[in-house]
Amino acid sequence: GFKLVAIDDPVQQMDDFNANAFFDLIRGLSQSGRQFIIASCDLHLYRMALEKFACLNTPSQSRFLAYRLKGGGRAGPEIIVDTPLSQSL
């Protein structure tokens, strides 16, 4: 009965068609109350997730949050929160 599913770089060997199908599957499974954490270093995949999961957010409720790291150095990377409507990449 775990409610959290963490996946690291799940689509690194998939083409766009299969990556879309994967995100559709995750979107459907999220309706069961599970929480998904998907990590990737692929910016194209990140943008695709922003687009595919935008329907999970409503004006009154955010069910999808996206974080990305930018830069680095001694202070560490900057953490940027993106919403599906503010795709300023």
PDB file of C-alpha atoms in Angstrom:
ATOM      1  CA  GLY A   1       0.000   0.000   0.000  1.00  0.00           C
ATOM      2  CA  PHE A   2       2.677   2.612  -0.749  1.00  0.00           C
ATOM      3  CA  LYS A   3       1.215   5.848  -2.086  1.00  0.00           C
ATOM      4  CA  LEU A   4       4.544   7.221  -3.382  1.00  0.00           C
ATOM      5  CA  VAL A   5       6.241   6.067  -6.584  1.00  0.00           C
ATOM      6  CA  ALA A   6       9.701   7.489  -7.394  1.00  0.00           C
ATOM      7  CA  ILE A   7      11.124   6.945 -10.882  1.00  0.00           C
ATOM      8  CA  ASP A   8      14.576   8.014 -12.088  1.00  0.00           C
ATOM      9  CA  ASP A   9      14.912   8.855 -15.804  1.00  0.00           C
ATOM     10  CA  PRO A  10      12.164   6.485 -16.955  1.00  0.00           C
ATOM     11  CA  VAL A  11      12.136   7.282 -20.660  1.00  0.00           C
ATOM     12  CA  GLN A  12      15.797   7.606 -21.549  1.00  0.00           C
ATOM     13  CA  GLN A  13      15.509   4.869 -24.187  1.00  0.00           C
ATOM     14  CA  MET A  14      12.016   5.796 -25.443  1.00  0.00           C
ATOM     15  CA  ASP A  15      10.994   7.798 -28.478  1.00  0.00           C
ATOM     16  CA  ASP A  16       8.457  10.637 -28.143  1.00  0.00           C
ATOM     17  CA  PHE A  17       5.508   8.364 -28.941  1.00  0.00           C
ATOM     18  CA  ASN A  18       6.337   5.951 -26.103  1.00  0.00           C
ATOM     19  CA  ALA A  19       7.216   8.796 -23.716  1.00  0.00           C
ATOM     20  CA  ASN A  20       3.766  10.292 -24.383  1.00  0.00           C
ATOM     21  CA  ALA A  21       2.161   6.923 -23.633  1.00  0.00           C
ATOM     22  CA  PHE A  22       4.183   6.673 -20.402  1.00  0.00           C
ATOM     23  CA  PHE A  23       2.973  10.102 -19.249  1.00  0.00           C
ATOM     24  CA  ASP A  24      -0.607   9.182 -20.134  1.00  0.00           C
ATOM     25  CA  LEU A  25      -0.226   6.068 -17.949  1.00  0.00           C
ATOM     26  CA  ILE A  26       1.168   8.101 -15.039  1.00  0.00           C
ATOM     27  CA  ARG A  27      -1.624  10.669 -15.425  1.00  0.00           C
ATOM     28  CA  GLY A  28      -4.221   7.894 -15.251  1.00  0.00           C
ATOM     29  CA  LEU A  29      -2.579   6.243 -12.243  1.00  0.00           C
ATOM     30  CA  SER A  30      -2.435   9.568 -10.411  1.00  0.00           C
ATOM     31  CA  GLN A  31      -6.237   9.477 -10.198  1.00  0.00           C
ATOM     32  CA  SER A  32      -5.880   6.606  -7.692  1.00  0.00           C
ATOM     33  CA  GLY A  33      -4.332   8.924  -5.090  1.00  0.00           C
ATOM     34  CA  ARG A  34      -0.716   7.946  -5.686  1.00  0.00           C
ATOM     35  CA  GLN A  35       2.052  10.520  -5.668  1.00  0.00           C
ATOM     36  CA  PHE A  36       4.720  10.298  -8.372  1.00  0.00           C
ATOM     37  CA  ILE A  37       8.216  11.756  -8.324  1.00  0.00           C
ATOM     38  CA  ILE A  38       9.904  11.603 -11.722  1.00  0.00           C
ATOM     39  CA  ALA A  39      13.533  12.702 -12.014  1.00  0.00           C
ATOM     40  CA  SER A  40      15.283  13.393 -15.310  1.00  0.00           C
ATOM     41  CA  CYS A  41      18.095  15.495 -16.712  1.00  0.00           C
ATOM     42  CA  ASP A  42      16.360  15.718 -20.112  1.00  0.00           C
ATOM     43  CA  LEU A  43      14.837  19.196 -20.593  1.00  0.00           C
ATOM     44  CA  HIS A  44      12.710  17.951 -23.519  1.00  0.00           C
ATOM     45  CA  LEU A  45      11.145  15.339 -21.227  1.00  0.00           C
ATOM     46  CA  TYR A  46      10.581  18.018 -18.574  1.00  0.00           C
ATOM     47  CA  ARG A  47       8.730  20.242 -21.045  1.00  0.00           C
ATOM     48  CA  MET A  48       6.672  17.287 -22.209  1.00  0.00           C
ATOM     49  CA  ALA A  49       5.666  16.543 -18.593  1.00  0.00           C
ATOM     50  CA  LEU A  50       4.643  20.185 -18.070  1.00  0.00           C
ATOM     51  CA  GLU A  51       2.354  19.926 -21.076  1.00  0.00           C
ATOM     52  CA  LYS A  52       0.938  16.460 -20.345  1.00  0.00           C
ATOM     53  CA  PHE A  53       0.192  17.096 -16.662  1.00  0.00           C
ATOM     54  CA  ALA A  54      -1.232  20.620 -17.013  1.00  0.00           C
ATOM     55  CA  CYS A  55      -4.741  19.159 -16.938  1.00  0.00           C
ATOM     56  CA  LEU A  56      -4.193  18.001 -13.339  1.00  0.00           C
ATOM     57  CA  ASN A  57      -4.239  21.596 -12.069  1.00  0.00           C
ATOM     58  CA  THR A  58      -7.315  23.730 -11.617  1.00  0.00           C
ATOM     59  CA  PRO A  59      -7.558  27.335 -10.403  1.00  0.00           C
ATOM     60  CA  SER A  60      -8.461  26.062  -6.923  1.00  0.00           C
ATOM     61  CA  GLN A  61      -6.096  23.065  -6.661  1.00  0.00           C
ATOM     62  CA  SER A  62      -2.548  22.303  -7.819  1.00  0.00           C
ATOM     63  CA  ARG A  63      -2.030  18.582  -8.101  1.00  0.00           C
ATOM     64  CA  PHE A  64       1.037  18.869 -10.351  1.00  0.00           C
ATOM     65  CA  LEU A  65       4.227  20.654  -9.329  1.00  0.00           C
ATOM     66  CA  ALA A  66       7.436  20.793 -11.338  1.00  0.00           C
ATOM     67  CA  TYR A  67      10.868  21.711 -10.012  1.00  0.00           C
ATOM     68  CA  ARG A  68      14.111  22.130 -11.909  1.00  0.00           C
ATOM     69  CA  LEU A  69      17.618  23.003 -10.875  1.00  0.00           C
ATOM     70  CA  LYS A  70      19.526  25.786 -12.610  1.00  0.00           C
ATOM     71  CA  GLY A  71      23.179  26.610 -12.293  1.00  0.00           C
ATOM     72  CA  GLY A  72      25.487  25.479  -9.573  1.00  0.00           C
ATOM     73  CA  GLY A  73      28.528  26.630  -7.706  1.00  0.00           C
ATOM     74  CA  ARG A  74      29.306  27.000  -4.031  1.00  0.00           C
ATOM     75  CA  ALA A  75      25.828  28.158  -3.076  1.00  0.00           C
ATOM     76  CA  GLY A  76      24.315  25.220  -4.941  1.00  0.00           C
ATOM     77  CA  PRO A  77      21.794  25.261  -7.755  1.00  0.00           C
ATOM     78  CA  GLU A  78      18.813  27.565  -7.904  1.00  0.00           C
ATOM     79  CA  ILE A  79      15.525  25.704  -7.466  1.00  0.00           C
ATOM     80  CA  ILE A  80      12.905  26.901  -9.927  1.00  0.00           C
ATOM     81  CA  VAL A  81       9.238  25.994  -9.600  1.00  0.00           C
ATOM     82  CA  ASP A  82       7.451  25.832 -12.934  1.00  0.00           C
ATOM     83  CA  THR A  83       3.727  25.672 -13.369  1.00  0.00           C
ATOM     84  CA  PRO A  84       2.232  24.384 -16.588  1.00  0.00           C
ATOM     85  CA  LEU A  85       1.007  27.897 -17.417  1.00  0.00           C
ATOM     86  CA  SER A  86       4.368  29.628 -16.851  1.00  0.00           C
ATOM     87  CA  GLN A  87       6.637  27.678 -19.149  1.00  0.00           C
ATOM     88  CA  SER A  88       9.507  30.163 -19.124  1.00  0.00           C
ATOM     89  CA  LEU A  89      12.251  27.741 -20.094  1.00  0.00           C
TER      90      LEU A  89
END
